[in-house]
CSV table of C-alpha atoms and ligand atoms in Angstrom, one decimal:
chain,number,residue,atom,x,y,z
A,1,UNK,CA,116.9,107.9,93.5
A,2,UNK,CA,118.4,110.9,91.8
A,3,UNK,CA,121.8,111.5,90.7
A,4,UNK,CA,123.7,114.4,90.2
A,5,UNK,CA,126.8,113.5,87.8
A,6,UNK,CA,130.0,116.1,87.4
A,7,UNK,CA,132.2,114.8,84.6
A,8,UNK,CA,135.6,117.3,84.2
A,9,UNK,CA,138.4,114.9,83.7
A,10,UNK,CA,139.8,116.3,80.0
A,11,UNK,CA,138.1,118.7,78.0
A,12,UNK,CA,134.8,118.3,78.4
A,13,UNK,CA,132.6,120.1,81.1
A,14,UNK,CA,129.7,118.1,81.8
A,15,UNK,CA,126.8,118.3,84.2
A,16,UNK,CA,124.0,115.1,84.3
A,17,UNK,CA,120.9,113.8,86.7
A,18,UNK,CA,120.0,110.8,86.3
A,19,UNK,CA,117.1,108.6,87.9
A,20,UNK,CA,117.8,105.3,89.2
A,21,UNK,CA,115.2,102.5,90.2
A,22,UNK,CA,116.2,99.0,90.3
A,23,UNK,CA,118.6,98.3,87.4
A,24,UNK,CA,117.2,101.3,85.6
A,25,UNK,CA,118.9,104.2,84.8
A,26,UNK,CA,117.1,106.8,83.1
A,27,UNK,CA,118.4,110.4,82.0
A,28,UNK,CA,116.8,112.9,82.7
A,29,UNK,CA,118.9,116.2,81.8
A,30,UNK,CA,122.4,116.4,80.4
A,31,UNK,CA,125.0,119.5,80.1
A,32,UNK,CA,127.9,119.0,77.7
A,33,UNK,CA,130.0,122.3,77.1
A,34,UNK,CA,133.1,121.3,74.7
A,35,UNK,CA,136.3,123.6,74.7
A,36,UNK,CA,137.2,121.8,71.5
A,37,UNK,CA,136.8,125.3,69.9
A,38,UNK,CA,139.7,126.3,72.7
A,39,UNK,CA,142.2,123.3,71.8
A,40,UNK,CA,141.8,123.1,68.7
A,41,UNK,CA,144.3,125.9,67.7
A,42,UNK,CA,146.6,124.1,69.7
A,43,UNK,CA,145.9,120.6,68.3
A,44,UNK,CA,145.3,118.9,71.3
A,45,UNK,CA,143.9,119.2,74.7
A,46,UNK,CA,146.3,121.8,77.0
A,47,UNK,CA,145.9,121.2,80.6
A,48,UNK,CA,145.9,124.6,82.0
A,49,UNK,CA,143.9,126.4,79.6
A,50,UNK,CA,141.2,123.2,80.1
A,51,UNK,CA,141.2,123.4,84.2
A,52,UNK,CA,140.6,127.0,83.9
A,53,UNK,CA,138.3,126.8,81.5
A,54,UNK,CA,136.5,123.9,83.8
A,55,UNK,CA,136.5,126.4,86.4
A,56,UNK,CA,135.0,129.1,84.5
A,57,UNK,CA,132.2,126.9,82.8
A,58,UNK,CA,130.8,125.1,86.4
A,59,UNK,CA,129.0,127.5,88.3
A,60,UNK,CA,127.0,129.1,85.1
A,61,UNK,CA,126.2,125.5,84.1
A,62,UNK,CA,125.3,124.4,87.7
A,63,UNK,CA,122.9,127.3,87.7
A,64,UNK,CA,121.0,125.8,84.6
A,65,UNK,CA,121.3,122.7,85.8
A,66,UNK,CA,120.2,123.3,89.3
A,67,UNK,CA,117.4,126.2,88.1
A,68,UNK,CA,115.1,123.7,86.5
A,69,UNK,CA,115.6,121.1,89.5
A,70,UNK,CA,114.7,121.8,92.8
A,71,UNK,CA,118.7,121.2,94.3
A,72,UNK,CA,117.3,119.7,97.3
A,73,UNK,CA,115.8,116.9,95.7
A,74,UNK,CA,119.2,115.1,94.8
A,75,UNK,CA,119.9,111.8,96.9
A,76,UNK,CA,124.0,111.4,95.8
A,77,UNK,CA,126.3,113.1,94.2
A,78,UNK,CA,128.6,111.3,91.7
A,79,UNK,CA,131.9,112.3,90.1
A,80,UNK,CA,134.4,112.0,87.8
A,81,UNK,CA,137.7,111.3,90.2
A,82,UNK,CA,140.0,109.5,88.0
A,83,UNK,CA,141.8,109.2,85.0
A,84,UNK,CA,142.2,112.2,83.2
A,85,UNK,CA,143.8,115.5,83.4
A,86,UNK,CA,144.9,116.1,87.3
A,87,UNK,CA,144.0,120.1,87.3
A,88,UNK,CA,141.0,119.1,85.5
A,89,UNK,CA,139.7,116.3,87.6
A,90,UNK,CA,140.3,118.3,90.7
A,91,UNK,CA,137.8,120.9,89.6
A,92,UNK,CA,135.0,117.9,89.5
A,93,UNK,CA,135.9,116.8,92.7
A,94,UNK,CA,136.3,120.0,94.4
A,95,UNK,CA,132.8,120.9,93.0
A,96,UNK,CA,131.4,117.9,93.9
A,97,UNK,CA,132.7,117.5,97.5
A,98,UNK,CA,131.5,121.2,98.4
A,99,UNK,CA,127.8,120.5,97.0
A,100,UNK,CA,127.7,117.1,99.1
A,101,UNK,CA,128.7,118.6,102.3
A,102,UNK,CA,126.7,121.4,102.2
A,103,UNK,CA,123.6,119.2,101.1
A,104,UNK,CA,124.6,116.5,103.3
A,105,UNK,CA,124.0,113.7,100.7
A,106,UNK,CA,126.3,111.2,99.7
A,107,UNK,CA,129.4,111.7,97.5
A,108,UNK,CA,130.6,108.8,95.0
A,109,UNK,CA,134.1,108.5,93.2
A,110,UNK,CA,133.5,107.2,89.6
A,111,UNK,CA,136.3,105.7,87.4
A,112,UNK,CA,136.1,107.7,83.9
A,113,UNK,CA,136.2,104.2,82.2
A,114,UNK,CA,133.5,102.9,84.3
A,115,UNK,CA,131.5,105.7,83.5
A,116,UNK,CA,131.4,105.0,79.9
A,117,UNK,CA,131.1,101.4,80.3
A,118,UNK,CA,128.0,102.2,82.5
A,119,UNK,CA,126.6,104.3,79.4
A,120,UNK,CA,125.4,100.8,77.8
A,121,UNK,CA,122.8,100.6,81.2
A,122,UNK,CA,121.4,104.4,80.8
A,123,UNK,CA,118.0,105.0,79.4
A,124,UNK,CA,118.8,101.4,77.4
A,125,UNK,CA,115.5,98.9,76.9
A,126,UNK,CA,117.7,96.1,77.5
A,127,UNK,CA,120.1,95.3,79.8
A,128,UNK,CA,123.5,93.9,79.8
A,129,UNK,CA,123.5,90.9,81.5
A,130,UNK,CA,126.8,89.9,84.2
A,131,UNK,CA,129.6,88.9,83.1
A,132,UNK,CA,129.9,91.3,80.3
A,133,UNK,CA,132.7,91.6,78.5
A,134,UNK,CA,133.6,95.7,77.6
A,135,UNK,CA,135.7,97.1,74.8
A,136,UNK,CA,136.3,100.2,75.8
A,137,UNK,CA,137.4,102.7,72.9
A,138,UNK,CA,138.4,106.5,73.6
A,139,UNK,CA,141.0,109.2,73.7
A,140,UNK,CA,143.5,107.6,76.4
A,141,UNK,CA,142.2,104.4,76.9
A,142,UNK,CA,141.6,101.0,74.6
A,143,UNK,CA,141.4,97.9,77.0
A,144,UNK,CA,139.1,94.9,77.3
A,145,UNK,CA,137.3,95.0,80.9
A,146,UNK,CA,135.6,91.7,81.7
A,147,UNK,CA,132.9,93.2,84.1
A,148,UNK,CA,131.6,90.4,87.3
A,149,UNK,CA,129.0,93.4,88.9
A,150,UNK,CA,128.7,96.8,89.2
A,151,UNK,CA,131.9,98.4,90.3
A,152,UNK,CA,134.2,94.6,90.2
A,153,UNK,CA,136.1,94.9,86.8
A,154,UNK,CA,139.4,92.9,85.7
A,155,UNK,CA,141.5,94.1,82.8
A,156,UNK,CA,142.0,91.2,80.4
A,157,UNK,CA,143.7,93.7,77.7
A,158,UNK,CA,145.0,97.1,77.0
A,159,UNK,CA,146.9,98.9,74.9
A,160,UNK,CA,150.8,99.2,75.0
A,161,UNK,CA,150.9,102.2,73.5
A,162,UNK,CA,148.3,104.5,71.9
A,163,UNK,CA,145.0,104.4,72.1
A,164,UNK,CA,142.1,103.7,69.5
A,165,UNK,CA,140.9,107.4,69.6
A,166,UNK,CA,144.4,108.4,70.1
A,167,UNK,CA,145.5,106.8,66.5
A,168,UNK,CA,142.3,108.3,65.1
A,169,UNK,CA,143.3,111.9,66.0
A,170,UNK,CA,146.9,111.5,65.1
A,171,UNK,CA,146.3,110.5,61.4
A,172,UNK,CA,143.9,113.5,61.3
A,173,UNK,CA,146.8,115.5,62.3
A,174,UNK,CA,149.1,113.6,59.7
A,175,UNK,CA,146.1,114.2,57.2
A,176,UNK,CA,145.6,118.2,57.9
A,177,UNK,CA,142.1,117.3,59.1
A,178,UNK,CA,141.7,119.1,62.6
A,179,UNK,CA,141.4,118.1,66.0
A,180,UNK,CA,139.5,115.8,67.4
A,181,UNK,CA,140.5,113.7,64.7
A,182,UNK,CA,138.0,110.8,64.9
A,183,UNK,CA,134.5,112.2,63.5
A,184,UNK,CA,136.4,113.4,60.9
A,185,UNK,CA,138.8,110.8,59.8
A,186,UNK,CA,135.3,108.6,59.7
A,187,UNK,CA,134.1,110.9,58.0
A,188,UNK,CA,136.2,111.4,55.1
A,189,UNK,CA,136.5,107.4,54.9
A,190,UNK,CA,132.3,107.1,54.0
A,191,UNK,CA,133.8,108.5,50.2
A,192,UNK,CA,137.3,105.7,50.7
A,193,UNK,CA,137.9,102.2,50.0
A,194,UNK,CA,139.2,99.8,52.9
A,195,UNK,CA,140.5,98.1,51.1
A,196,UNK,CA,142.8,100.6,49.2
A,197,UNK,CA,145.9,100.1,51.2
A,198,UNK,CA,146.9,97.4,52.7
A,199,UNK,CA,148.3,99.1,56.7
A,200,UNK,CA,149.3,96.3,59.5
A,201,UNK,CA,146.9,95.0,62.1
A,202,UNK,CA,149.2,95.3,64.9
A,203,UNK,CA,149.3,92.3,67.4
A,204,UNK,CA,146.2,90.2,66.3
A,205,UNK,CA,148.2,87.3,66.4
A,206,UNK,CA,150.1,88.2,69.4
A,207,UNK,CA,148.7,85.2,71.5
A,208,UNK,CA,147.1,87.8,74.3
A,209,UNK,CA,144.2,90.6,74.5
A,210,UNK,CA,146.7,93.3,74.1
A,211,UNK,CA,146.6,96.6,71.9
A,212,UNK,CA,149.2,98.2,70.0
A,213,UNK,CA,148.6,101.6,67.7
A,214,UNK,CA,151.0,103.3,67.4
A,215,UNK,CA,153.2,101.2,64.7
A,216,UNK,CA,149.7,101.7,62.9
A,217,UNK,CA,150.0,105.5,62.8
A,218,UNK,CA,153.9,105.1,61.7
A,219,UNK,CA,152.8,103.4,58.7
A,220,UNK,CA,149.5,106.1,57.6
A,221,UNK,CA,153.0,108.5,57.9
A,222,UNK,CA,155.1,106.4,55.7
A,223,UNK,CA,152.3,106.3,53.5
A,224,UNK,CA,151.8,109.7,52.8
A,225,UNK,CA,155.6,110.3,53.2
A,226,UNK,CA,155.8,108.2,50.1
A,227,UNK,CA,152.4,109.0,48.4
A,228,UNK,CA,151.4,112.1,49.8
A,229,UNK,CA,147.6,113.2,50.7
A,230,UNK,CA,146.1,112.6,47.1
A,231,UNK,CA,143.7,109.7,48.5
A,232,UNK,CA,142.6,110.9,52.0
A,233,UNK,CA,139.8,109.2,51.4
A,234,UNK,CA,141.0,106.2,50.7
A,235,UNK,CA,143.4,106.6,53.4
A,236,UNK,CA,141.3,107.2,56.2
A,237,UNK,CA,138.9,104.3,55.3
A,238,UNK,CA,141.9,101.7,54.9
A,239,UNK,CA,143.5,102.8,58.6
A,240,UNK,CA,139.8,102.8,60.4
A,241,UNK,CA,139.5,99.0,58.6
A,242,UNK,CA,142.8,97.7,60.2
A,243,UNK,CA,142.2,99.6,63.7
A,244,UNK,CA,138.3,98.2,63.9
A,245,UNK,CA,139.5,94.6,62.7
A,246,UNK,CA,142.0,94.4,65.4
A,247,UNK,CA,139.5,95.8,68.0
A,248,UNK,CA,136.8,93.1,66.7
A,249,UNK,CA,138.6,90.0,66.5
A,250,UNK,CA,140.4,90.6,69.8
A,251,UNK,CA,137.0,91.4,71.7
A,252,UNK,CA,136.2,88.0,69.6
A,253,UNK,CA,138.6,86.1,71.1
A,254,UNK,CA,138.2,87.9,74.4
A,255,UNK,CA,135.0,86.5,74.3
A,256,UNK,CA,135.7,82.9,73.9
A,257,UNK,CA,137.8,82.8,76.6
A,258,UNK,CA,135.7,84.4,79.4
A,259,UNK,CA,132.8,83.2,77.5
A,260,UNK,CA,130.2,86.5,78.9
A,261,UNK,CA,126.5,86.7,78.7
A,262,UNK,CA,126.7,90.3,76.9
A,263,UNK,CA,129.7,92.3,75.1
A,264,UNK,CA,129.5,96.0,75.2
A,265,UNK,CA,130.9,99.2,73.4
A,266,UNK,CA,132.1,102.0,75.4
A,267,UNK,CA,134.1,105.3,74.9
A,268,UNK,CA,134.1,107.7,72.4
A,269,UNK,CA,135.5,105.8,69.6
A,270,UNK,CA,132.5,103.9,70.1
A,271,UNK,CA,130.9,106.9,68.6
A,272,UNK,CA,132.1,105.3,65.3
A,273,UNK,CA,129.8,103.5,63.1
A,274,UNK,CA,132.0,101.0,61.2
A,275,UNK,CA,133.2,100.0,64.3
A,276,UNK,CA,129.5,99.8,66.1
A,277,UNK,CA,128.1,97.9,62.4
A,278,UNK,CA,131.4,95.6,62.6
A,279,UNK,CA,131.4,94.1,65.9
A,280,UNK,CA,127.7,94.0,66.1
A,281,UNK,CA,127.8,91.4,63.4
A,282,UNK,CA,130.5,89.6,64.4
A,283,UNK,CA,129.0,88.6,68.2
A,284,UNK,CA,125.6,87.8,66.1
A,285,UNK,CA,127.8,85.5,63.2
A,286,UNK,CA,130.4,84.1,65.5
A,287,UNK,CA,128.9,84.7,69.1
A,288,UNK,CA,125.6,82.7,68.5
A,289,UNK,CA,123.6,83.4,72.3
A,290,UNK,CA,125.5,86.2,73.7
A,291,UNK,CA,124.0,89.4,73.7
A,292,UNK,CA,125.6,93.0,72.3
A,293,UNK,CA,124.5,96.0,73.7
A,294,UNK,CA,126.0,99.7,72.4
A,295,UNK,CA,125.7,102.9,73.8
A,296,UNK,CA,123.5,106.0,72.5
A,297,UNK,CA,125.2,108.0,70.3
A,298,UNK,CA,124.6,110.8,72.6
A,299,UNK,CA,126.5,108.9,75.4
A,300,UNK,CA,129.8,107.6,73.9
A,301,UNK,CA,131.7,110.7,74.1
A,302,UNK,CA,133.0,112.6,77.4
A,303,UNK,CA,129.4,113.3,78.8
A,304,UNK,CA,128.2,113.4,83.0
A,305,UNK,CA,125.0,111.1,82.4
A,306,UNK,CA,127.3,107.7,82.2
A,307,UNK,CA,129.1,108.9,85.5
A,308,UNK,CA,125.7,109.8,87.5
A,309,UNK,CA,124.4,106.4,85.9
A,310,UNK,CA,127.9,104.6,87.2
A,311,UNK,CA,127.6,106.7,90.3
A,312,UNK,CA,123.4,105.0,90.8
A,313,UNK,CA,125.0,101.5,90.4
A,314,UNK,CA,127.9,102.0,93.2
A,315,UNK,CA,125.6,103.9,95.6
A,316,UNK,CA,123.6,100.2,95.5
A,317,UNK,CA,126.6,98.3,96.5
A,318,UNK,CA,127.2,100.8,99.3
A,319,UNK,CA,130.3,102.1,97.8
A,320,UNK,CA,130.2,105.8,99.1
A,321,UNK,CA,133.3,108.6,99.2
A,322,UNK,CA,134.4,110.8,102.3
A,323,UNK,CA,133.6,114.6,100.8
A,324,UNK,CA,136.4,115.2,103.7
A,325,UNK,CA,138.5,113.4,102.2
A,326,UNK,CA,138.0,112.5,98.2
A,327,UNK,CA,141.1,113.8,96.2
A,328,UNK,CA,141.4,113.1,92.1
A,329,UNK,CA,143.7,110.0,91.0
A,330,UNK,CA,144.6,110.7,87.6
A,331,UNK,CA,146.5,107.6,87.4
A,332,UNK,CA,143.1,105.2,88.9
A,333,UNK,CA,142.6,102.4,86.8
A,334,UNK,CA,139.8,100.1,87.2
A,335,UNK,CA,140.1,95.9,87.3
A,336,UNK,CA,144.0,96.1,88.1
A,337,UNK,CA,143.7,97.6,91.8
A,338,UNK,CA,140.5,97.9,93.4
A,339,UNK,CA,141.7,100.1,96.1
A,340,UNK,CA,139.2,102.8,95.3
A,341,UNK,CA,140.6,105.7,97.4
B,401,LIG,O1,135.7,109.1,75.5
B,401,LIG,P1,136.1,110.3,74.9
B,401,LIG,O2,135.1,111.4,74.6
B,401,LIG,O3,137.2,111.0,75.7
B,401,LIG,C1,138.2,110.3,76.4
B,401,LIG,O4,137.8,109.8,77.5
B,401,LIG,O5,139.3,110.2,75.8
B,401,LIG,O6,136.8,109.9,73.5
B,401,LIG,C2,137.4,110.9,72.7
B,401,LIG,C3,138.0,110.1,71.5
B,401,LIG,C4,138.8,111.1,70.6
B,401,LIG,O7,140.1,110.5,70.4
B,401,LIG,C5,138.0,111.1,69.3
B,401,LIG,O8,138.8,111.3,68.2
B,401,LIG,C6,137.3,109.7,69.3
B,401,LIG,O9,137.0,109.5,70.7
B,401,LIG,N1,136.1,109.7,68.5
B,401,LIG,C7,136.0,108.9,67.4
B,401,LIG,C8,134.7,109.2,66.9
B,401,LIG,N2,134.1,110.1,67.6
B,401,LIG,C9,135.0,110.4,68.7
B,401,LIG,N3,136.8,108.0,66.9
B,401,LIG,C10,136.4,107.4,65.8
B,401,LIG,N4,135.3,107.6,65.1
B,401,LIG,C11,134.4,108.5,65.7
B,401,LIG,N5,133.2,108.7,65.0
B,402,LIG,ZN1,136.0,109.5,78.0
C-alpha cells in the first residue's frame, strides 16, 4: 500500500511516500524544504510569513514529487492535521483533502506527535514491540506517551512549561548562536565540559513524569548575566547534561512503572546524540530485557515520511478522515482525548 504524507504544521514543508506491507514501512521518497533561512532573521518561526511560504512551496514540490510517481498509484493520502501553526496546518490539510477527493482515495488525519513517534517503525530492521513507552523531544512538545497500538496513546508526562527543543533554542539565543538553536548548542558543547557548571535538573524528584524547562533556561541567563559568554562551550555542554539527565531518568522511571516491551526516541531533539548515546545505555544498564529503538537521523526532525508511515498504521485500523469535512486542530493532543475529529 502506498502513502502519500503532507507534513506543513510549523516551518517545515514536507512531501513523503511511503510503502506499507504488514508492519513494514518503508520510504521510498522524501521532500523537506526548510524556511529556516526565512525565520531566522526573525529568531523564530513567524506564522504568516511560514503559511505563505507553505503555500508557495506545495505545488512546485508536489510536481517533483508526483513527476517521478505515477499520481494514480497512491492508495491513501495522509496528513499533518494537528498541532502546529493553525495557518500552516491548514495549508496541509487543504492540500491534502483536494488531492483525495479528486483521486478518490482515502484521506487520514495524523497527530504531529504520532508522526514522529511512528518514525522509530519506518524503514527500521527492528520493530518496536506494544506497549512502548515514547519520549518524545522537539520544538513544542516534551511528554512521555505510553503507546497500547497504533493510533491508542496515553500521556503519562509532559512538560509544564517549555519544551526540550524549546530550551535548546532559547539558550542559543541567550548565547548569540542563531536559530534553530539545538544543532548548534550541541554543537558547540562536543569542545565543553558537563560538568563545568553545575545548572538544576528541574523536577526529577518531583514524584510524577512531568517536565519543567524553563527554570533551566533562567539559570543559563543568570549564568552569563554573572559570568558572561567566555565559556560557551562549557556552557552549552553543562545545560544539554542537566536537560538529557532529567529526560533519561524520568523515561527510566516511566519505564518501571508501565514496565513496556520497547522505549523509543522521537522528535527533533532526538536528533541529539548525547541524548540518543545516554538513554541508550541507560535502558541496556538499568532496563535489562526491554528493547530501545531510535529513529534515523534523517527522520527526527519535521519531515512527511513519519506522517505517511503514521498515516499506513491508521489506515490498518480503519481510522479514515471525511476530505468533506477534515479541518486542522492546532490544539489536538494525542493519549489525553481520543476524539480524533
Ligand atoms: O520535531 P521538530 O523538527 O519540530 C517540532 O515539531 O517542533 O523539532 C525541532 C526542535 C528544535 O527546537 C531544534 O532546536 C531541536 O528540535 N533540535 C535539536 C537538535 N536538532 C534539532 N535539539 C538538540 N540537539 C539537536 N541536535
Ligand atoms: Zn515536529
Amino acid at each position: 500500500m502506498r502513502i502519500l504524507g503532507i507534513e506543513s504544521s510549523c516551518d517545515e514543508t514536507a512531501l513523503a511516500i511511503v510503502e506499507g506491507r504488514g508492519e513494514r514501512t518503508k520510504l521510498v521518497r522524501s521532500l523537506v524544504a526548510s524556511q529556516v533561512a526565512i525565520h531566522k532573521k526573525y529568531g523564530g518561526v513567524v506564522p504568516e510569513v511560514a503559511a505563505r511560504s507553505h503555500a508557495e512551496a506545495l505545488p512546485a514540490m508536489l510536481d517533483e514529487l508526483l513527476g517521478k510517481t505515477r499520481s494514480r498509484t497512491f492508495d491513501a493520502v495522509a496528513v499533518t492535521a494537528g498541532p502546529g501553526l493553525i495557518t500552516s496546518l491548514r495549508v496541509g490539510v487543504d492540500a491534502a483533502r483536494a488531492l483525495a477527493f479528486a483521486w478518490q482515495k482515502p484521506l487520514i488525519a495524523v497527530n504531529h506527535i504520532e508522526g514522529h513517534i511512528a518514525a522509530n517503525w519506518l524503514d527500521s530492521k527492528i520493530l518496536p514491540q506494544f506497549p512502548v513507552l515514547a519520549l518524545v523531544v522537539s520544538g513544542g512538545h516534551t511528554e512521555i506517551i505510553l503507546v497500547r497500538d497504533h493510533g491508542a496513546y496515553e500521556m503519562l508526562g509532559a512538560t509544564r512549561d517549555d519544551a526540550a527543543g524549546e530550551a535548546f533554542d532559547k539558550v542559543a539565543k541567550i548565547l548569540g548562536l542563531g536559530y534553530p538553536g539545538g544543532p548548534a548548542v550541541s554543537k558547540r558543547a562536543e569542545a565543553g565540559n558537563p560538568i563545568a557548571i553545575a545548572f538544576p535538573r528541574p523536577m526529577l524528584a518531583s514524584g510524577d513524569l512531568d517536565f519543567s524547562f524553563s527554570g533551566l533556561k533562567t539559570a543559563v541567563l543568570q549564568h552569563v548575566q554573572n559570568h558572561g559568554r567566555r565559556r560557551v562551550a562549557d556552557i552549552c555542554a553543562s545545560f544539554q547534561a542537566a536537560a538529557v539527565d532529567v529526560l533519561v531518568k524520568k523515561t527510566i522511571i516511566a519505564a518501571r512503572q508501565v514496565q513496556p516491551k520497547t522505549i523509543v526516541l522521537a522528535g527533533g531533539v532526538a536528533a541529539n546524540t548525547v541524548l540518543r548515546t545516554t538513554l541508550r545505555l541507560a535502558v541496556s544498564q538499568q532496563l535489562p530485557g526491554i528493547q530501545y529503538i531510535e529513529p534515523r537521523l534523517a527522520y527526527t526532525t519535521d519531515n512527511a515520511g513519519m506522517i505517511a508511515a503514521a498515516g499506513y498504521y491508521l489506515s490498518q485500523k480503519g481510522r479514515v478522515s471525511d476530505w468533506q469535512t477534515l479541518e486542522p486542530n492546532a490544539q489536538w493532543e494525542i493519549g489525553r482525548d481520543e476524539n480524533r475529529e
